[in-house]
Amino acid sequence: MKKLLFLSFLLFCFGLTIQAQKASKIKVEYADHFDINQTEIPDAALLRGNVRVSHDGVVFTCNKAYYFQEENYIKAFGDVQMVQGDTLFLNSKYAEYSGEVKKAYATGNVIMRSPESTLVTDTINFDRNVQEAFYNSHATITNRDNTLKSKSGRYYVTQKKFQFLTAVTITNPKYVIKSNHLDYYTNSGHSYLFGPSTITSKENYIYTEKGFYDTKKNVSYFKKKSYIKYKDRLIEGDSLFYDRNREYASATNNVKITDTINKGLVKGHYAEIYRDLKTQKDSMMITKRAVAITLVEKDSMYIHGKKMLITGKPGERIVRAFNNVRFFKTDMSGKCDSIHSDQKTGLTKMIKNPILWNFENQMTGDIMHLIGNNETEKLDSLKVLNNAFIISKDTLSTGYNQVKGQNLYGKFIENKLKEVDVVKNTEVIYFMRNDEKELIGINKSTSGRLNMILEGNAIETLTNFNQIEGEIYPEVELPENARKLRGFIWRGDERIKTKDDIFPPEENELDANIQAKKKAASAEENKPLEPSKETLDYDKNNPKPMVK
């Protein structure tokens, strides 16, 4: 008996479930004429003139309709409009709607409107169960800021989002976005791009394969194979941020900035770039293993500083590097606390504790200037002011050739130091050898001025002028403690011998960590960006003003 009662209860509940799931009927609210003609339209009612029907919160109006009551289905003709609350308005020449599955189909001059945008296409489908509309015919979507065109797409009513998986173009007065995979939120104007995508404007050209663009605020960020290209500069990095209104960009990790006019390249792991479109002046800051690379007649000069600033117009750039500056070129290297280089004048100042190596020659002084020739793009001359000191190892002994004076003036030929003048209170210790490299003696002298002609690593001629004193000593007659001038410091162990030596150990460690993290995260590169909290909560955080 208990089993029978339990079975009856289950059957009763099952019946209730069937009734609850049964679709409600389409309701005819009004029509000027209501006809039934089984011959012409079997099993359907013909509604004509100011037709109005409704179903579960959606209202249809049209000029004529066929209503299939048994199938809970309607076909609408002429000036068809479907209205769903205040979220969706769909107009067309013809439409069909099933009350059983809550799906609509519209064709012929279709116009779908929401509070934020208007879509115009030929044919569209709308699934009310999931609140999604989709089309496979060319469509144009417009709102206050942008015009979108695509071959196919899908609209998510609840999220207020368009999704395009084939060619789509967003046209804004300031730029044009093109992509094959783009999610566009109509309320916020947020665009999420995936796959090869471009943003073209008068100022620049942007490429990315994963990125975000806020079409209202004109701010964006890009995450994969991205770059920003200007007329004179190309900016690349693992992650890029760009603010079009301020013409400001920042780049993070594996940053590379190419100066296409001046053949220069800057690298690092963080950079900021400002551009002034009126004056054509711009500025750039780069740090975290920063290096500036300049081509000097088929050779490259590498300059590193913990922080680097580059400012000015193209052709008039000023480069400044700070804190433990090091540089390297095949035949020259050096270091100092900071560097100031003026492209227009060709003057590079090595500031505080400068040291320069040219071949095997070590040069130091209080102030050091390198002067370039802008026409030939080669080094022209060198100035070392106050406490100038040149040291080089003697090739066949443990001794050192030394020249000391107040100031030093050098002349470069084909980027190689060829001639040197040392003036005021000059002192010399020089190991003199014959053509067979045999030691003749050690020249120890003083004078008012000294001139040297160099050939690679060797001193070809050495000439003293004015107030000359000194002599040439046999090696055995000049003791070791007399073979070094006052202030002598040999710093050969500090010499920068390769372009990799310009980076301190802590910055090399930073670079290794960044590369390891990039490799570990490479699997995530093939996934689109998830919508941010700002996108999802846009309506909540930006409520529309109440209308009285």
XYZ file of C-alpha atoms in Angstrom:
548
model
C 0.000 0.000 0.000
C 2.829 2.392 0.900
C 4.563 1.603 -2.411
C 1.365 2.427 -4.344
C 0.994 5.736 -2.501
C 4.656 6.639 -3.186
C 4.263 5.764 -6.881
C 1.133 7.887 -7.123
C 3.001 10.806 -5.533
C 5.835 10.504 -8.070
C 3.378 10.446 -10.976
C 1.635 13.505 -9.536
C 4.941 15.407 -9.240
C 5.972 14.343 -12.733
C 2.696 15.676 -14.110
C 3.263 18.990 -12.373
C 6.751 19.187 -13.900
C 5.389 18.593 -17.408
C 2.783 21.305 -16.905
C 5.419 23.690 -15.513
C 7.736 23.102 -18.477
C 4.981 23.439 -21.077
C 5.513 26.614 -23.127
C 3.001 29.402 -22.790
C 0.928 30.364 -25.826
C 1.516 33.354 -28.072
C -1.168 35.900 -27.264
C -2.929 37.910 -29.964
C -3.579 41.341 -28.438
C -4.993 43.179 -31.456
C -5.616 43.008 -35.219
C -7.973 44.966 -37.486
C -9.022 41.725 -39.204
C -8.948 38.111 -37.995
C -9.631 35.404 -40.628
C -9.290 31.618 -40.847
C -8.909 30.083 -44.304
C -8.016 26.384 -44.203
C -7.700 26.267 -47.986
C -5.282 29.138 -48.365
C -3.396 28.844 -45.028
C -4.102 25.497 -43.352
C -4.118 25.481 -39.522
C -3.336 29.184 -39.348
C -5.164 32.381 -38.511
C -4.658 35.376 -40.777
C -4.151 38.637 -38.886
C -4.185 41.924 -40.813
C -3.865 45.599 -39.940
C -2.123 46.922 -36.806
C -1.292 43.430 -35.660
C 0.022 43.135 -32.104
C 0.960 39.846 -30.420
C 2.985 39.096 -27.281
C 4.769 36.207 -25.622
C 6.548 36.123 -22.246
C 7.661 39.744 -22.235
C 8.254 40.236 -25.954
C 5.842 42.168 -28.194
C 5.494 41.832 -31.988
C 3.801 44.384 -34.221
C 3.387 44.120 -38.007
C 1.004 44.707 -40.918
C 0.107 41.053 -41.450
C 0.745 37.762 -39.665
C 0.036 34.042 -39.900
C -0.600 32.594 -36.466
C -0.250 28.816 -36.146
C -1.947 28.289 -32.802
C -1.296 24.542 -32.529
C 2.416 24.973 -33.271
C 2.579 28.146 -31.153
C 4.286 29.840 -34.101
C 3.894 33.118 -35.930
C 5.004 34.499 -39.281
C 4.972 38.288 -39.557
C 5.035 40.493 -42.681
C 5.540 44.198 -43.370
C 6.947 46.748 -40.881
C 7.714 44.007 -38.375
C 8.964 45.073 -34.978
C 9.927 42.913 -32.015
C 10.355 44.690 -28.670
C 11.874 43.080 -25.571
C 11.444 45.483 -22.659
C 13.810 48.422 -23.038
C 16.815 46.258 -23.989
C 16.131 45.186 -27.564
C 14.212 46.517 -30.602
C 14.241 44.475 -33.806
C 12.755 45.775 -37.083
C 12.527 43.899 -40.403
C 10.328 43.208 -43.431
C 9.686 39.619 -42.398
C 10.054 37.587 -39.188
C 9.211 34.224 -37.661
C 8.892 33.338 -33.999
C 8.386 30.080 -32.116
C 6.766 30.286 -28.711
C 7.797 26.683 -28.049
C 11.559 27.262 -28.261
C 11.566 31.082 -27.903
C 13.581 31.633 -31.054
C 13.092 34.369 -33.643
C 14.240 34.810 -37.230
C 14.139 38.127 -39.101
C 15.164 39.109 -42.616
C 14.899 42.029 -45.010
C 16.415 45.381 -43.965
C 16.947 44.174 -40.415
C 17.618 46.874 -37.814
C 18.369 45.764 -34.270
C 18.651 48.497 -31.655
C 19.741 48.495 -28.041
C 20.159 51.570 -25.818
C 23.860 51.703 -26.801
C 24.011 50.726 -30.481
C 22.205 49.981 -33.759
C 22.857 46.979 -36.018
C 21.852 46.908 -39.688
C 22.016 43.641 -41.660
C 19.993 41.410 -43.975
C 19.168 38.436 -41.740
C 19.406 37.751 -38.024
C 18.484 35.000 -35.548
C 17.599 35.594 -31.917
C 17.531 32.963 -29.165
C 15.622 34.353 -26.176
C 16.573 31.421 -23.940
C 20.216 32.469 -23.863
C 19.581 36.074 -24.982
C 21.837 35.813 -28.027
C 21.412 37.205 -31.528
C 23.621 36.066 -34.399
C 24.015 36.813 -38.108
C 26.048 35.494 -41.042
C 25.391 38.328 -43.469
C 27.392 41.538 -43.639
C 26.372 43.974 -40.913
C 27.076 47.547 -39.807
C 26.903 48.472 -36.116
C 26.942 52.092 -35.036
C 26.985 53.918 -31.736
C 27.900 57.406 -30.642
C 31.662 56.849 -31.024
C 32.274 54.045 -33.530
C 31.114 52.249 -36.654
C 31.685 48.475 -36.818
C 31.466 46.373 -39.958
C 31.714 42.582 -40.084
C 30.783 39.579 -42.150
C 29.250 37.670 -39.224
C 28.809 38.114 -35.515
C 26.958 37.374 -32.327
C 25.320 39.733 -29.814
C 24.961 38.795 -26.146
C 22.082 40.896 -24.842
C 22.731 40.429 -21.126
C 26.456 41.214 -21.414
C 25.853 43.916 -24.049
C 28.638 42.314 -26.043
C 29.244 41.746 -29.747
C 31.589 38.905 -30.687
C 33.149 38.733 -34.139
C 35.071 35.678 -35.369
C 35.597 36.811 -38.952
C 36.866 40.052 -40.481
C 35.658 43.057 -38.450
C 36.496 46.751 -38.761
C 35.914 49.464 -36.144
C 36.048 52.971 -37.588
C 36.551 55.898 -35.229
C 37.313 59.505 -36.244
C 40.837 59.025 -34.836
C 41.699 55.439 -35.855
C 40.603 52.182 -37.526
C 40.734 48.769 -35.808
C 40.813 45.556 -37.863
C 40.706 42.036 -36.463
C 39.405 38.523 -37.091
C 38.466 37.920 -33.446
C 37.104 40.832 -31.463
C 34.735 41.171 -28.489
C 33.091 44.603 -28.296
C 31.058 45.749 -25.268
C 28.551 48.358 -26.407
C 28.017 50.009 -23.009
C 31.673 50.580 -22.123
C 33.183 50.683 -25.611
C 35.752 48.103 -24.492
C 37.276 45.987 -27.267
C 39.167 42.723 -26.708
C 41.299 41.615 -29.668
C 42.717 38.156 -30.345
C 44.754 36.982 -33.306
C 46.403 39.303 -35.867
C 44.886 42.761 -35.287
C 45.819 46.285 -36.356
C 44.981 49.820 -35.208
C 45.776 52.502 -37.769
C 45.747 56.254 -37.168
C 47.396 59.381 -38.506
C 49.973 59.280 -35.713
C 50.916 55.597 -35.625
C 50.239 51.983 -36.564
C 49.696 49.322 -33.888
C 49.888 45.546 -34.331
C 48.963 42.937 -31.733
C 47.769 39.350 -31.420
C 46.197 39.821 -27.993
C 45.054 43.162 -26.677
C 42.479 45.542 -25.229
C 41.267 48.950 -26.434
C 38.936 51.317 -24.574
C 37.302 53.233 -27.429
C 35.812 55.834 -25.058
C 38.910 56.690 -23.026
C 41.367 55.888 -25.847
C 43.590 53.777 -23.598
C 44.802 50.291 -24.479
C 47.205 47.492 -23.646
C 48.657 44.701 -25.763
C 50.151 41.383 -24.699
C 51.427 39.277 -27.624
C 53.760 40.040 -30.556
C 52.780 43.698 -30.222
C 54.383 46.882 -31.505
C 53.620 50.574 -32.021
C 55.096 52.091 -35.178
C 55.605 55.837 -35.642
C 57.183 57.582 -38.632
C 60.577 57.606 -36.912
C 60.288 54.974 -34.182
C 59.197 51.393 -33.569
C 58.251 50.291 -30.022
C 58.119 46.584 -29.136
C 57.672 44.702 -25.857
C 56.026 41.719 -24.203
C 53.422 44.109 -22.784
C 52.517 47.555 -24.148
C 50.282 50.289 -22.719
C 49.112 53.221 -24.849
C 47.116 56.376 -24.038
C 46.172 58.080 -27.302
C 44.863 61.269 -25.672
C 48.194 61.944 -23.919
C 50.341 60.293 -26.620
C 51.957 58.270 -23.865
C 53.148 54.676 -24.142
C 54.883 52.300 -21.760
C 56.456 48.920 -22.462
C 57.391 46.096 -20.106
C 59.800 43.140 -20.562
C 61.958 42.596 -23.637
C 61.456 46.191 -24.696
C 63.017 47.254 -27.978
C 62.741 50.784 -29.402
C 64.162 51.341 -32.878
C 64.997 54.829 -34.166
C 64.459 54.271 -37.900
C 65.921 57.672 -38.877
C 69.114 57.708 -36.798
C 69.820 53.951 -36.968
C 69.638 53.687 -33.196
C 68.232 50.969 -30.963
C 67.335 51.047 -27.271
C 66.603 47.929 -25.212
C 65.531 47.240 -21.641
C 62.749 45.741 -19.577
C 60.742 48.905 -18.867
C 60.249 52.083 -20.906
C 58.010 55.153 -21.023
C 57.546 57.302 -24.139
C 55.888 60.735 -24.417
C 55.286 62.443 -27.749
C 54.401 66.087 -28.450
C 52.658 66.148 -31.829
C 52.762 69.950 -32.085
C 56.493 70.467 -31.560
C 57.532 66.977 -32.742
C 59.595 66.739 -29.568
C 59.374 63.569 -27.584
C 61.004 61.946 -24.582
C 61.774 58.398 -23.552
C 62.879 56.804 -20.306
C 64.164 53.229 -20.178
C 65.470 51.153 -17.295
C 66.038 47.547 -16.123
C 69.040 46.351 -18.158
C 68.823 49.382 -20.402
C 71.175 49.681 -23.370
C 71.384 52.168 -26.252
C 72.947 50.813 -29.446
C 74.188 53.223 -32.124
C 75.676 52.246 -35.457
C 79.055 53.921 -36.016
C 80.370 53.045 -39.498
C 79.658 49.282 -39.603
C 80.382 49.010 -35.875
C 78.006 49.433 -32.958
C 78.418 51.449 -29.775
C 76.639 49.916 -26.733
C 75.858 52.259 -23.814
C 74.336 51.012 -20.547
C 73.016 52.871 -17.527
C 70.606 51.902 -14.793
C 68.373 54.635 -16.176
C 68.432 56.279 -19.602
C 66.611 59.348 -20.929
C 66.325 60.300 -24.603
C 64.682 63.620 -25.497
C 64.314 66.022 -28.429
C 63.361 66.104 -32.091
C 64.660 63.566 -34.627
C 68.215 64.599 -35.496
C 68.485 66.650 -32.295
C 68.215 63.910 -29.680
C 69.866 64.219 -26.296
C 70.814 60.937 -24.608
C 71.453 60.846 -20.878
C 72.450 57.769 -18.893
C 72.751 57.601 -15.121
C 74.338 55.450 -12.419
C 77.214 53.142 -13.254
C 77.334 53.920 -16.966
C 79.347 51.551 -19.162
C 79.886 51.472 -22.915
C 81.549 49.215 -25.457
C 82.716 49.453 -29.049
C 85.067 47.050 -30.801
C 88.061 49.396 -30.428
C 86.875 51.435 -27.466
C 85.150 50.990 -24.104
C 84.694 52.947 -20.924
C 82.694 53.755 -17.825
C 81.667 56.702 -15.689
C 78.883 57.759 -13.334
C 76.755 59.378 -16.054
C 76.769 60.397 -19.721
C 75.259 63.356 -21.589
C 75.275 63.056 -25.396
C 73.962 65.793 -27.732
C 73.235 64.516 -31.231
C 73.076 68.007 -32.778
C 76.521 69.100 -31.558
C 78.027 65.615 -31.602
C 79.313 66.134 -28.048
C 79.277 63.284 -25.523
C 80.234 64.158 -21.945
C 81.476 61.456 -19.579
C 80.637 62.853 -16.149
C 82.364 61.940 -12.858
C 85.057 59.253 -12.570
C 85.456 58.684 -16.335
C 87.762 56.021 -17.724
C 88.300 55.164 -21.390
C 90.093 52.256 -23.043
C 91.180 52.632 -26.671
C 92.861 49.430 -27.779
C 95.283 48.831 -24.878
C 95.456 52.455 -23.785
C 93.783 53.393 -20.484
C 92.813 57.065 -20.188
C 91.487 58.859 -17.098
C 90.832 62.437 -16.028
C 88.363 64.630 -14.154
C 86.338 65.555 -17.274
C 86.172 63.614 -20.521
C 84.468 64.630 -23.779
C 84.055 62.668 -27.007
C 83.234 64.739 -30.118
C 81.623 63.193 -33.199
C 81.300 64.410 -36.777
C 77.613 64.489 -37.790
C 78.410 64.549 -41.498
C 80.661 61.487 -41.514
C 78.973 59.881 -38.461
C 82.436 59.084 -37.097
C 84.354 60.027 -33.961
C 86.342 63.213 -34.484
C 88.202 64.102 -31.286
C 88.682 63.553 -27.550
C 89.206 65.953 -24.642
C 90.391 64.949 -21.173
C 90.475 67.939 -18.832
C 92.310 68.074 -15.494
C 94.555 65.223 -14.350
C 94.800 63.556 -17.756
C 96.580 60.209 -17.503
C 97.341 57.584 -20.184
C 98.633 54.140 -19.272
C 99.404 51.094 -21.431
C 101.299 47.915 -20.656
C 104.687 47.486 -22.229
C 104.284 44.629 -24.703
C 107.354 42.626 -23.595
C 107.812 43.382 -19.889
C 105.867 43.959 -16.707
C 106.288 47.698 -16.992
C 103.812 50.389 -18.033
C 104.090 53.237 -20.530
C 102.646 56.383 -18.918
C 101.832 59.928 -19.988
C 100.482 62.467 -17.525
C 99.495 66.133 -17.853
C 96.840 68.665 -17.060
C 94.791 68.324 -20.283
C 94.712 65.873 -23.180
C 93.457 66.467 -26.715
C 93.111 63.518 -29.079
C 92.298 63.230 -32.769
C 90.492 60.241 -34.323
C 91.076 59.002 -37.853
C 88.539 56.400 -39.072
C 87.239 56.071 -35.471
C 90.724 55.196 -34.178
C 92.735 57.452 -31.870
C 95.601 58.590 -34.075
C 97.169 61.669 -32.473
C 97.348 62.885 -28.865
C 98.516 66.208 -27.413
C 99.096 66.417 -23.656
C 99.609 69.964 -22.388
C 100.938 71.582 -19.242
C 103.124 69.798 -16.690
C 103.518 66.678 -18.780
C 105.348 63.665 -17.416
C 106.417 60.553 -19.301
C 107.649 57.064 -18.552
C 108.151 55.163 -21.800
C 109.821 51.838 -22.554
C 111.814 52.477 -25.745
C 112.409 49.542 -28.122
C 114.113 49.150 -31.503
C 112.711 47.480 -34.598
C 113.717 44.082 -33.175
C 111.636 44.865 -30.036
C 114.793 45.037 -27.924
C 114.644 47.428 -24.968
C 116.875 50.444 -25.560
C 116.039 52.162 -22.307
C 113.300 53.747 -20.218
C 112.492 57.364 -21.056
C 111.551 59.346 -17.961
C 111.028 63.027 -18.657
C 108.944 66.163 -18.110
C 108.012 68.972 -20.507
C 105.501 71.724 -21.213
C 103.745 69.760 -23.950
C 103.875 66.333 -25.504
C 102.673 64.964 -28.849
C 102.122 61.270 -29.627
C 101.321 59.583 -32.906
C 99.616 56.214 -32.341
C 99.365 53.218 -34.610
C 96.890 50.754 -33.153
C 98.251 49.686 -29.779
C 101.721 51.135 -30.295
C 103.191 54.629 -29.913
C 104.780 55.400 -33.275
C 106.400 58.705 -32.260
C 106.642 60.626 -29.006
C 107.810 64.250 -29.064
C 108.348 66.611 -26.113
C 108.112 70.405 -26.406
C 109.128 73.250 -24.097
C 111.047 72.984 -20.807
C 112.220 69.452 -21.481
C 113.938 67.651 -18.612
C 114.804 63.994 -18.107
C 116.863 61.219 -19.588
C 116.799 57.657 -20.911
C 117.738 55.132 -18.235
C 119.090 51.648 -18.793
C 116.593 49.180 -17.322
C 118.933 48.188 -14.445
C 119.484 51.812 -13.414
C 115.822 52.741 -12.898
C 114.404 51.028 -9.783
C 110.870 49.593 -9.782
C 109.538 52.236 -7.394
C 110.610 54.958 -9.829
C 108.842 53.426 -12.826
C 105.346 54.726 -11.927
C 104.181 58.312 -11.999
C 102.350 59.786 -9.055
C 98.614 58.934 -9.228
C 99.275 55.747 -11.207
C 96.356 53.247 -10.962
C 96.165 50.368 -13.418
C 92.535 49.252 -13.844
C 92.896 46.554 -16.430
C 90.684 44.140 -14.480
C 87.788 46.629 -14.908
C 88.146 46.849 -18.652
C 84.995 46.117 -20.661
C 86.015 43.630 -23.343
C 82.625 42.569 -24.785
C 79.171 44.087 -25.164
C 77.906 41.706 -22.455
C 80.365 43.158 -19.915
C 78.422 46.421 -19.768
C 75.709 44.816 -17.594
C 76.239 44.303 -13.847
C 75.459 40.827 -12.384
C 72.175 41.893 -10.750
C 70.750 43.079 -14.074
C 71.797 39.869 -15.818
C 69.974 37.960 -13.073
C 66.877 40.127 -13.629
C 66.992 39.342 -17.344
C 67.308 35.592 -16.706
C 64.243 35.654 -14.406
C 62.168 37.559 -16.964
C 63.065 35.122 -19.754
C 62.247 32.119 -17.531
C 58.836 33.558 -16.615
C 58.084 34.320 -20.260
C 58.865 30.743 -21.246
C 56.661 29.380 -18.453
C 53.766 31.634 -19.472
C 54.011 30.891 -23.209
C 51.108 28.410 -22.996
C 48.791 31.246 -21.945
C 49.552 33.213 -25.113
C 47.023 31.246 -27.146
C 44.111 32.217 -24.921
C 42.081 35.438 -25.371
C 42.104 38.038 -22.618
C 39.442 37.598 -19.973
C 37.153 40.660 -19.636
C 38.276 42.860 -16.767
C 36.192 43.694 -13.699
C 35.867 47.232 -15.050
C 34.229 45.843 -18.215
C 31.875 43.451 -16.396
C 30.814 46.019 -13.776
C 30.608 48.980 -16.143
C 26.848 49.640 -15.802
C 26.981 49.233 -12.025
C 29.845 51.727 -11.713
C 28.458 54.115 -14.353
C 24.702 54.359 -13.653
C 22.635 56.388 -16.081
C 20.999 59.517 -14.652
C 17.340 59.081 -13.732
C 14.832 60.731 -16.074
C 12.093 62.704 -14.320
